[in-house]
Structure formats: C-alpha cells, structure tokens
Amino acid sequence: MRTAPRLIILTAVFVCCLAGACPAAEPGHRTEALLLGLWSSAELAGSDTDRAIGAVGVPDASTPALAHDADLPARPPAVPKTMQGAIRRVSLPKGRKLVAVTFDLCERANNVAGYNNQIINLLRAQNAQATFFAGGKWMRSHPEAAMQLMADPRFELGSHTWTHGNLALMTRAEVDAQMRLTEVQHANLRAELGRRAAAKGLGREFARVPEALRLMRLPYGRSSELALNTLAEMGYLVIQWDVEGERDEDKLCADAVAKNALARVRPGSIILLHANAVPQLSYEVLGLLLPALRKGGYELVTVGELLRRGAPQAVRQGYFTIPGDNLRYDAIFPGKGTLKPDPARPFVSAPVP
Ligand SMILES: [Zn+2]
C-alpha cells in the first residue's frame, strides 16, 4: 500500500477537526427533511431563466455586512503541512474506488452568472453527491439556490472567493478580503436558513448544516506561494482537480468530452465541472459521466468525504492540466480577475473587492 497510514490518520484528524465546528460535515448523517420542508419540488426544480447569464455592466463593488443575527464562525487552526498546497487528487487505500465530482459557481463583479438548474436536478434525480465551489457574490445574487445547496444532504459547499479573484495577482489583504466577504455572505444565508427552519420546526435538521466554508477552489486555477500560504493560515483546504471534465468542450461533442474525461479518471480523482458561466456542455457531459462512473464501480462522494478516506496529493501551484497552462488568464480578466472583459471599458488594473 503506497499511502502512508499515518498520513491518512493526520488527514482524517484535520478533516474531523473541521467537522467539529460543523457537526454534519458527513452528508450521510443528514436527511432531506430540511430541503423538502422549506421548498416545494417546483421551487427546487427551478426554471430555464435560472441559466441566463447577465450582461456585463458596471462593477458592483458593494460588500455584505454581517446580519445582526448571523455569527461569523472563527477560522480554524492553520492547515497542517501535509495538507497544504493545491490538492489535485487523493490517494486511497488499495481497492477503494471513490471519485469526487465538483462544480464551480463563478461570478465576477460586473455581471450576474446564473446557474444551471438542470445540473442540480440531474444530481438529485440520480442521488449523486457533489461539491460546489460558490463565489460569495454568486451566493448573494442567487440566495435561494445557495441555501438549497446548503440544505441538501447530497451536497457540500466550498468557497470560490468573493468576485472570482485571481489570487496569484493579489496581495495578502486582497486574498483575505476575497475569502472574508464570502464567509460573511455564507453566514448571512445560513442565518436566514436557520430562521426559516425554526419557523417550520426543523431546528434539529438545520443544526446539521455546516457552519463554515472550509474548502476553497482557486479561480482560474491561479495561485502564488503567498496565496497558498495565506489560505493555509486561514484554515482553508485548496481543492483543485486532476480531471478537467469539460476539456475541449468548445471543439468536441459531449460524447467525446465525456469519454476523454473518463479515460483520465482513477480512484481518488477530483473532476472539475461548472454549474454556470462559460462551459456549454457541462450538463450533457455530466449525464454521460454519472452512469459511466457508477458502471465502472466508482462511488461518488464529496471532496470532504474523499479526504476522510485517503491522503491528499498536493502541488505548489494551481493549473488545469500542466503547470503554466492558465497564465494567459492574467491578461484576459481585468481587475485582478474580478471583471469580465468589457470592450466598452478600458482594462482596469485596480482590484474590485
Ligand atoms: Zn471559476
């Protein structure tokens, strides 16, 4: 067995410590009572308009204030050395076939990015666990969807920064702001979820919803030593991927994209997909991946569960497939990554929160 048992124990201890702050980090211990008690099936299903992506406009620089009845959870201790860096996959004990399907929910400062309700509906219909990395501003502009993801026992929520910041270009204070504002927004929505749950007598179910975001994903996959060290000090596990689920989706059909992704999946893989914004084939690809993975003997788990069952394999920089393959984004997205390019406006170099 290549995976050192001590490493797995260390991993499990850290992840369990995180779970201590959020008693229901293990989705299997939760039920659908909260989700089904707060929303009708029609509300959960959403509509075609959910998928609409807003036009690029004036950057929204407003920031959330902590609601009077919301608690901002204390950040946990620093991430242990063995779990620092950009985690690309997890080493599992021999014979274990687990895989984590993950989705980014990206949103920048100057447009509203929508979300693909078809993807969430498909995951629910197939009872598939998944992890979502949600931007803080996205959570603010899609509060019902965000709270539904929080309440759903199949799903785990992580941070995708406040306005999709390119952390490789940011100062320590800017990295901190991108994470903190997202924490505030998450705390406000969790408090609202708590109010609604209490009104329906679902307080016990609500108590199982994790209090804090402890996983994060780097926008553009971009990082720096400063960013990785800052995130580790904040207690965030940086979760990247070893399988790009939508690779070449602008050139290939969904069948070919899914086939290529499946060829790269192995036990402990983390698959990158998106539930909004740019990729067009995510839903079709997911529809092919889910049955194929299960047919191949894979159990679909959240990233948190994957980490509890193995040892992370991390690197010291973020990238898509090979180091450096994402550097071009630094010159494409202004405002240190927080703005969608707008031909009507000059390149903005100052960061937006
Ligand atoms: Zn993103």
Short mmCIF file of C-alpha atoms and ligand atoms in Angstrom, two decimals:
data_model
loop_
_atom_site.label_atom_id
_atom_site.label_comp_id
_atom_site.label_asym_id
_atom_site.label_seq_id
_atom_site.Cartn_x
_atom_site.Cartn_y
_atom_site.Cartn_z
CA MET A 1 0.00 0.00 0.00
CA ARG A 2 1.62 3.23 -1.14
CA THR A 3 -0.46 5.52 1.02
CA ALA A 4 1.14 6.02 4.40
CA PRO A 5 -1.38 5.12 7.12
CA ARG A 6 -0.04 7.96 9.30
CA LEU A 7 -0.86 10.46 6.54
CA ILE A 8 -4.40 9.16 6.29
CA ILE A 9 -4.79 9.46 10.07
CA LEU A 10 -3.45 13.04 10.01
CA THR A 11 -5.82 13.88 7.19
CA ALA A 12 -8.75 12.33 8.98
CA VAL A 13 -7.92 14.18 12.20
CA PHE A 14 -7.79 17.55 10.45
CA VAL A 15 -10.97 16.95 8.50
CA CYS A 16 -12.70 15.69 11.64
CA CYS A 17 -11.50 18.79 13.50
CA LEU A 18 -13.21 20.85 10.84
CA ALA A 19 -16.28 18.70 11.26
CA GLY A 20 -16.22 19.52 14.96
CA ALA A 21 -17.14 23.09 14.06
CA CYS A 22 -19.82 21.79 11.74
CA PRO A 23 -21.35 18.62 13.16
CA ALA A 24 -22.86 17.42 9.93
CA ALA A 25 -19.89 17.61 7.62
CA GLU A 26 -20.64 14.00 6.79
CA PRO A 27 -23.55 14.23 4.35
CA GLY A 28 -24.67 10.67 5.10
CA HIS A 29 -25.83 11.81 8.53
CA ARG A 30 -28.24 14.31 7.06
CA THR A 31 -31.67 13.81 5.59
CA GLU A 32 -33.74 15.67 3.03
CA ALA A 33 -36.19 16.88 5.67
CA LEU A 34 -34.81 20.43 5.72
CA LEU A 35 -34.65 20.73 1.93
CA LEU A 36 -38.14 19.33 1.36
CA GLY A 37 -39.58 21.19 4.33
CA LEU A 38 -38.52 24.61 3.06
CA TRP A 39 -39.04 24.40 -0.70
CA SER A 40 -41.63 22.81 -2.98
CA SER A 41 -40.49 20.43 -5.70
CA ALA A 42 -41.23 23.14 -8.29
CA GLU A 43 -39.08 25.65 -6.42
CA LEU A 44 -36.24 23.16 -6.21
CA ALA A 45 -36.51 22.29 -9.89
CA GLY A 46 -36.01 25.93 -10.92
CA SER A 47 -36.62 27.17 -14.44
CA ASP A 48 -34.94 27.99 -17.74
CA THR A 49 -34.37 31.57 -16.64
CA ASP A 50 -32.01 30.37 -13.91
CA ARG A 51 -29.48 29.61 -16.62
CA ALA A 52 -29.43 33.13 -18.05
CA ILE A 53 -26.12 34.94 -17.82
CA GLY A 54 -26.43 38.69 -17.24
CA ALA A 55 -24.90 41.32 -19.47
CA VAL A 56 -21.61 42.89 -18.48
CA GLY A 57 -22.27 46.15 -16.67
CA VAL A 58 -20.85 48.49 -14.07
CA PRO A 59 -18.82 46.57 -11.48
CA ASP A 60 -20.69 46.03 -8.24
CA ALA A 61 -18.24 47.00 -5.53
CA SER A 62 -20.75 46.77 -2.68
CA THR A 63 -19.88 44.39 0.11
CA PRO A 64 -22.08 42.42 2.51
CA ALA A 65 -22.45 43.38 6.15
CA LEU A 66 -22.93 40.63 8.71
CA ALA A 67 -26.63 40.32 9.54
CA HIS A 68 -27.44 41.20 13.15
CA ASP A 69 -28.38 37.62 13.97
CA ALA A 70 -25.62 35.89 11.99
CA ASP A 71 -22.46 34.54 13.55
CA LEU A 72 -19.20 34.63 11.65
CA PRO A 73 -17.55 31.35 12.60
CA ALA A 74 -13.99 31.60 13.87
CA ARG A 75 -11.44 30.47 11.36
CA PRO A 76 -9.90 27.11 12.23
CA PRO A 77 -6.25 26.48 13.01
CA ALA A 78 -3.78 26.62 10.15
CA VAL A 79 -3.84 23.69 7.73
CA PRO A 80 -1.17 21.09 8.62
CA LYS A 81 1.81 20.95 6.27
CA THR A 82 0.73 17.60 4.83
CA MET A 83 -2.49 19.13 3.52
CA GLN A 84 -1.20 22.48 2.30
CA GLY A 85 -0.87 23.46 -1.34
CA ALA A 86 -3.24 22.82 -4.24
CA ILE A 87 -4.82 19.39 -3.74
CA ARG A 88 -5.29 17.70 -7.10
CA ARG A 89 -6.40 14.23 -6.06
CA VAL A 90 -6.47 11.83 -3.11
CA SER A 91 -4.53 8.61 -2.60
CA LEU A 92 -6.83 5.88 -1.39
CA PRO A 93 -6.21 2.53 0.22
CA LYS A 94 -5.89 -0.15 -2.44
CA GLY A 95 -9.18 -1.37 -3.85
CA ARG A 96 -11.21 1.74 -2.95
CA LYS A 97 -12.92 3.31 -5.97
CA LEU A 98 -14.11 6.73 -4.92
CA VAL A 99 -14.36 9.84 -7.05
CA ALA A 100 -15.47 13.41 -6.32
CA VAL A 101 -17.49 15.34 -8.88
CA THR A 102 -17.12 19.09 -8.30
CA PHE A 103 -18.70 22.22 -9.77
CA ASP A 104 -17.60 25.82 -9.75
CA LEU A 105 -20.20 28.58 -9.46
CA CYS A 106 -18.27 31.56 -10.76
CA GLU A 107 -19.35 35.18 -10.63
CA ARG A 108 -17.34 38.35 -11.18
CA ALA A 109 -18.06 41.91 -10.07
CA ASN A 110 -19.59 43.16 -13.32
CA ASN A 111 -22.23 40.58 -14.19
CA VAL A 112 -24.60 38.01 -12.71
CA ALA A 113 -23.72 34.50 -13.81
CA GLY A 114 -26.89 32.44 -13.22
CA TYR A 115 -26.77 28.73 -12.56
CA ASN A 116 -27.64 25.58 -14.43
CA ASN A 117 -30.66 24.13 -12.63
CA GLN A 118 -30.54 21.10 -14.97
CA ILE A 119 -27.28 20.02 -13.36
CA ILE A 120 -28.64 20.22 -9.83
CA ASN A 121 -31.84 18.42 -10.91
CA LEU A 122 -29.82 15.63 -12.52
CA LEU A 123 -27.66 15.17 -9.42
CA ARG A 124 -30.76 15.00 -7.24
CA ALA A 125 -32.57 12.60 -9.59
CA GLN A 126 -29.58 10.28 -9.57
CA ASN A 127 -28.90 10.82 -5.87
CA ALA A 128 -25.31 11.76 -6.64
CA GLN A 129 -23.13 13.53 -4.10
CA ALA A 130 -21.20 16.55 -5.30
CA THR A 131 -19.18 19.51 -4.08
CA PHE A 132 -19.91 23.07 -5.22
CA PHE A 133 -17.39 25.89 -5.02
CA ALA A 134 -19.54 29.01 -4.92
CA GLY A 135 -18.45 32.60 -5.31
CA GLY A 136 -19.57 34.83 -2.45
CA LYS A 137 -21.16 37.37 -4.78
CA TRP A 138 -22.85 34.48 -6.60
CA MET A 139 -24.37 33.39 -3.27
CA ARG A 140 -25.66 36.95 -2.76
CA SER A 141 -27.23 37.16 -6.22
CA HIS A 142 -28.65 33.59 -6.04
CA PRO A 143 -29.68 33.27 -2.39
CA GLU A 144 -32.38 30.64 -2.84
CA ALA A 145 -30.16 28.35 -4.91
CA ALA A 146 -27.30 28.82 -2.46
CA MET A 147 -29.46 27.97 0.54
CA GLN A 148 -30.88 24.94 -1.28
CA LEU A 149 -27.35 23.67 -1.89
CA MET A 150 -26.54 24.24 1.79
CA ALA A 151 -29.67 22.37 2.90
CA ASP A 152 -29.24 19.41 0.54
CA PRO A 153 -27.59 16.44 2.28
CA ARG A 154 -26.04 15.27 -1.01
CA PHE A 155 -24.07 18.43 -1.45
CA GLU A 156 -21.08 20.14 0.10
CA LEU A 157 -20.29 23.82 -0.33
CA GLY A 158 -16.87 25.41 -0.63
CA SER A 159 -15.67 28.93 -1.43
CA HIS A 160 -14.75 30.25 -4.87
CA THR A 161 -13.75 33.69 -3.48
CA TRP A 162 -15.92 36.81 -3.42
CA THR A 163 -15.65 38.05 -7.03
CA HIS A 164 -13.55 35.36 -8.70
CA GLY A 165 -10.28 36.95 -7.72
CA ASN A 166 -7.11 35.83 -9.44
CA LEU A 167 -5.25 35.14 -6.21
CA ALA A 168 -1.89 34.90 -7.99
CA LEU A 169 -2.10 38.67 -8.57
CA MET A 170 -3.44 39.68 -5.18
CA THR A 171 -1.86 40.97 -2.00
CA ARG A 172 -2.39 39.23 1.29
CA ALA A 173 -5.05 41.78 2.25
CA GLU A 174 -6.86 41.27 -1.06
CA VAL A 175 -6.81 37.48 -0.65
CA ASP A 176 -8.14 37.93 2.87
CA ALA A 177 -10.96 40.20 1.63
CA GLN A 178 -11.96 37.74 -1.12
CA MET A 179 -12.31 34.99 1.48
CA ARG A 180 -13.78 37.08 4.32
CA LEU A 181 -16.57 38.65 2.27
CA THR A 182 -17.58 35.19 1.09
CA GLU A 183 -17.61 34.00 4.69
CA VAL A 184 -19.89 36.90 5.66
CA GLN A 185 -22.30 36.15 2.81
CA HIS A 186 -22.35 32.45 3.70
CA ALA A 187 -23.02 33.27 7.37
CA ASN A 188 -25.90 35.58 6.40
CA LEU A 189 -27.53 32.91 4.26
CA ARG A 190 -27.03 30.25 6.92
CA ALA A 191 -28.71 32.56 9.44
CA GLU A 192 -31.65 33.04 7.05
CA LEU A 193 -31.82 29.27 6.60
CA GLY A 194 -31.91 28.94 10.38
CA ARG A 195 -34.77 31.43 10.70
CA ARG A 196 -36.83 29.55 8.11
CA ALA A 197 -36.00 26.19 9.68
CA ALA A 198 -37.01 27.38 13.14
CA ALA A 199 -40.35 28.61 11.79
CA LYS A 200 -41.05 25.11 10.45
CA GLY A 201 -39.79 23.22 13.49
CA LEU A 202 -36.74 21.98 11.61
CA GLY A 203 -34.12 23.29 14.00
CA ARG A 204 -32.56 19.89 14.53
CA GLU A 205 -32.08 19.35 10.81
CA PHE A 206 -30.71 22.86 10.42
CA ALA A 207 -28.11 22.26 13.14
CA ARG A 208 -26.52 19.67 10.86
CA VAL A 209 -25.78 22.22 8.13
CA PRO A 210 -22.05 23.01 8.28
CA GLU A 211 -21.35 26.35 9.92
CA ALA A 212 -18.40 27.36 7.83
CA LEU A 213 -16.74 27.02 4.46
CA ARG A 214 -13.55 25.05 4.89
CA LEU A 215 -12.73 24.11 1.30
CA MET A 216 -11.91 26.57 -1.46
CA ARG A 217 -11.09 26.48 -5.14
CA LEU A 218 -8.75 28.89 -6.87
CA PRO A 219 -10.46 30.92 -9.64
CA TYR A 220 -8.65 30.33 -12.94
CA GLY A 221 -6.67 27.72 -11.00
CA ARG A 222 -4.21 30.57 -10.33
CA SER A 223 -2.15 30.73 -7.19
CA SER A 224 1.08 32.04 -5.72
CA GLU A 225 3.17 30.98 -2.75
CA LEU A 226 1.73 34.00 -0.91
CA ALA A 227 -1.85 32.97 -1.71
CA LEU A 228 -1.32 29.31 -0.79
CA ASN A 229 0.37 30.24 2.48
CA THR A 230 -2.33 32.79 3.32
CA LEU A 231 -5.11 30.29 2.63
CA ALA A 232 -3.35 27.65 4.74
CA GLU A 233 -3.05 30.11 7.63
CA MET A 234 -6.79 30.79 7.32
CA GLY A 235 -7.51 27.06 7.58
CA TYR A 236 -8.70 26.59 4.00
CA LEU A 237 -8.00 23.40 2.10
CA VAL A 238 -7.32 24.34 -1.53
CA ILE A 239 -9.11 21.84 -3.77
CA GLN A 240 -8.19 21.70 -7.44
CA TRP A 241 -8.65 18.67 -9.74
CA ASP A 242 -6.83 16.03 -11.74
CA VAL A 243 -9.58 15.64 -14.36
CA GLU A 244 -10.91 18.54 -16.41
CA GLY A 245 -14.43 17.34 -17.08
CA GLU A 246 -15.10 19.92 -19.81
CA ARG A 247 -11.73 19.86 -21.56
CA ASP A 248 -12.02 20.83 -25.26
CA GLU A 249 -15.77 21.27 -24.93
CA ASP A 250 -15.57 24.13 -27.44
CA LYS A 251 -14.15 21.75 -30.06
CA LEU A 252 -15.69 18.34 -29.35
CA CYS A 253 -19.16 16.88 -28.86
CA ALA A 254 -20.34 15.88 -25.38
CA ASP A 255 -19.70 12.18 -26.07
CA ALA A 256 -16.05 12.81 -26.88
CA VAL A 257 -15.56 15.21 -23.97
CA ALA A 258 -17.03 12.70 -21.51
CA LYS A 259 -15.02 9.84 -23.00
CA ASN A 260 -11.78 11.81 -22.65
CA ALA A 261 -12.60 12.71 -19.06
CA LEU A 262 -13.45 9.11 -18.16
CA ALA A 263 -10.14 7.96 -19.62
CA ARG A 264 -8.34 10.13 -17.06
CA VAL A 265 -10.41 9.18 -14.01
CA ARG A 266 -8.82 6.87 -11.48
CA PRO A 267 -9.62 6.08 -7.85
CA GLY A 268 -9.28 9.28 -5.79
CA SER A 269 -9.82 11.62 -8.75
CA ILE A 270 -11.39 15.04 -8.40
CA ILE A 271 -13.36 16.05 -11.51
CA LEU A 272 -13.76 19.73 -12.42
CA LEU A 273 -17.06 20.87 -13.92
CA HIS A 274 -19.02 24.13 -13.86
CA ALA A 275 -22.63 24.74 -12.91
CA ASN A 276 -22.75 28.15 -14.57
CA ALA A 277 -20.88 30.61 -16.77
CA VAL A 278 -18.71 29.61 -19.69
CA PRO A 279 -18.83 25.87 -20.49
CA GLN A 280 -21.80 24.94 -22.68
CA LEU A 281 -21.71 21.14 -22.44
CA SER A 282 -21.44 20.61 -18.68
CA TYR A 283 -24.97 19.21 -18.27
CA GLU A 284 -24.68 16.84 -21.23
CA VAL A 285 -21.25 15.68 -20.11
CA LEU A 286 -22.48 15.10 -16.56
CA GLY A 287 -25.34 12.99 -17.92
CA LEU A 288 -22.77 10.73 -19.55
CA LEU A 289 -20.27 10.71 -16.70
CA LEU A 290 -22.59 9.72 -13.86
CA PRO A 291 -23.80 6.35 -15.22
CA ALA A 292 -20.38 5.55 -16.68
CA LEU A 293 -18.63 6.17 -13.37
CA ARG A 294 -21.13 4.01 -11.49
CA LYS A 295 -20.90 1.30 -14.12
CA GLY A 296 -17.13 1.41 -13.63
CA GLY A 297 -17.60 0.66 -9.94
CA TYR A 298 -16.99 4.18 -8.64
CA GLU A 299 -18.73 5.56 -5.58
CA LEU A 300 -19.48 9.28 -5.93
CA VAL A 301 -18.54 11.21 -2.80
CA THR A 302 -17.99 14.80 -1.74
CA VAL A 303 -14.44 16.14 -1.56
CA GLY A 304 -14.70 16.20 2.23
CA GLU A 305 -15.56 12.50 2.26
CA LEU A 306 -12.78 11.72 -0.21
CA LEU A 307 -10.30 13.44 2.12
CA ARG A 308 -11.60 11.49 5.10
CA ARG A 309 -10.91 8.24 3.26
CA GLY A 310 -7.41 8.95 1.91
CA ALA A 311 -4.40 11.24 1.76
CA PRO A 312 -4.28 14.36 -0.40
CA GLN A 313 -1.81 14.76 -3.24
CA ALA A 314 -0.93 18.43 -3.44
CA VAL A 315 1.32 20.60 -5.59
CA ARG A 316 2.61 24.11 -5.04
CA GLN A 317 0.77 25.83 -7.85
CA GLY A 318 -2.63 25.78 -9.45
CA TYR A 319 -3.10 24.81 -13.10
CA PHE A 320 -5.50 22.99 -15.38
CA THR A 321 -3.52 20.06 -16.78
CA ILE A 322 0.12 21.14 -16.79
CA PRO A 323 1.86 23.91 -14.82
CA GLY A 324 1.60 27.27 -16.56
CA ASP A 325 -1.34 26.40 -18.78
CA ASN A 326 -3.52 29.04 -17.08
CA LEU A 327 -1.14 32.02 -17.08
CA ARG A 328 -2.98 33.58 -20.02
CA TYR A 329 -5.96 34.40 -17.81
CA ASP A 330 -3.90 37.08 -16.05
CA ALA A 331 -4.09 39.18 -19.21
CA ILE A 332 -7.69 38.34 -20.13
CA PHE A 333 -9.64 39.19 -16.97
CA PRO A 334 -9.14 42.72 -15.62
CA GLY A 335 -9.39 43.85 -12.01
CA LYS A 336 -7.12 41.02 -10.89
CA GLY A 337 -9.60 38.53 -12.27
CA THR A 338 -12.69 40.11 -10.75
CA LEU A 339 -14.07 41.56 -14.00
CA LYS A 340 -15.40 40.01 -17.16
CA PRO A 341 -13.79 41.74 -20.16
CA ASP A 342 -15.89 44.60 -21.46
CA PRO A 343 -14.95 46.08 -24.84
CA ALA A 344 -16.69 49.33 -23.85
CA ARG A 345 -14.39 49.88 -20.90
CA PRO A 346 -10.62 50.13 -20.64
CA PHE A 347 -8.62 47.40 -18.91
CA VAL A 348 -9.00 48.03 -15.18
CA SER A 349 -5.95 47.20 -13.10
CA ALA A 350 -7.29 48.13 -9.68
CA PRO A 351 -8.92 45.23 -7.83
CA VAL A 352 -12.59 45.21 -7.01
CA PRO A 353 -13.40 43.53 -3.70
ZN ZN B 1 -14.48 29.98 -11.53
#
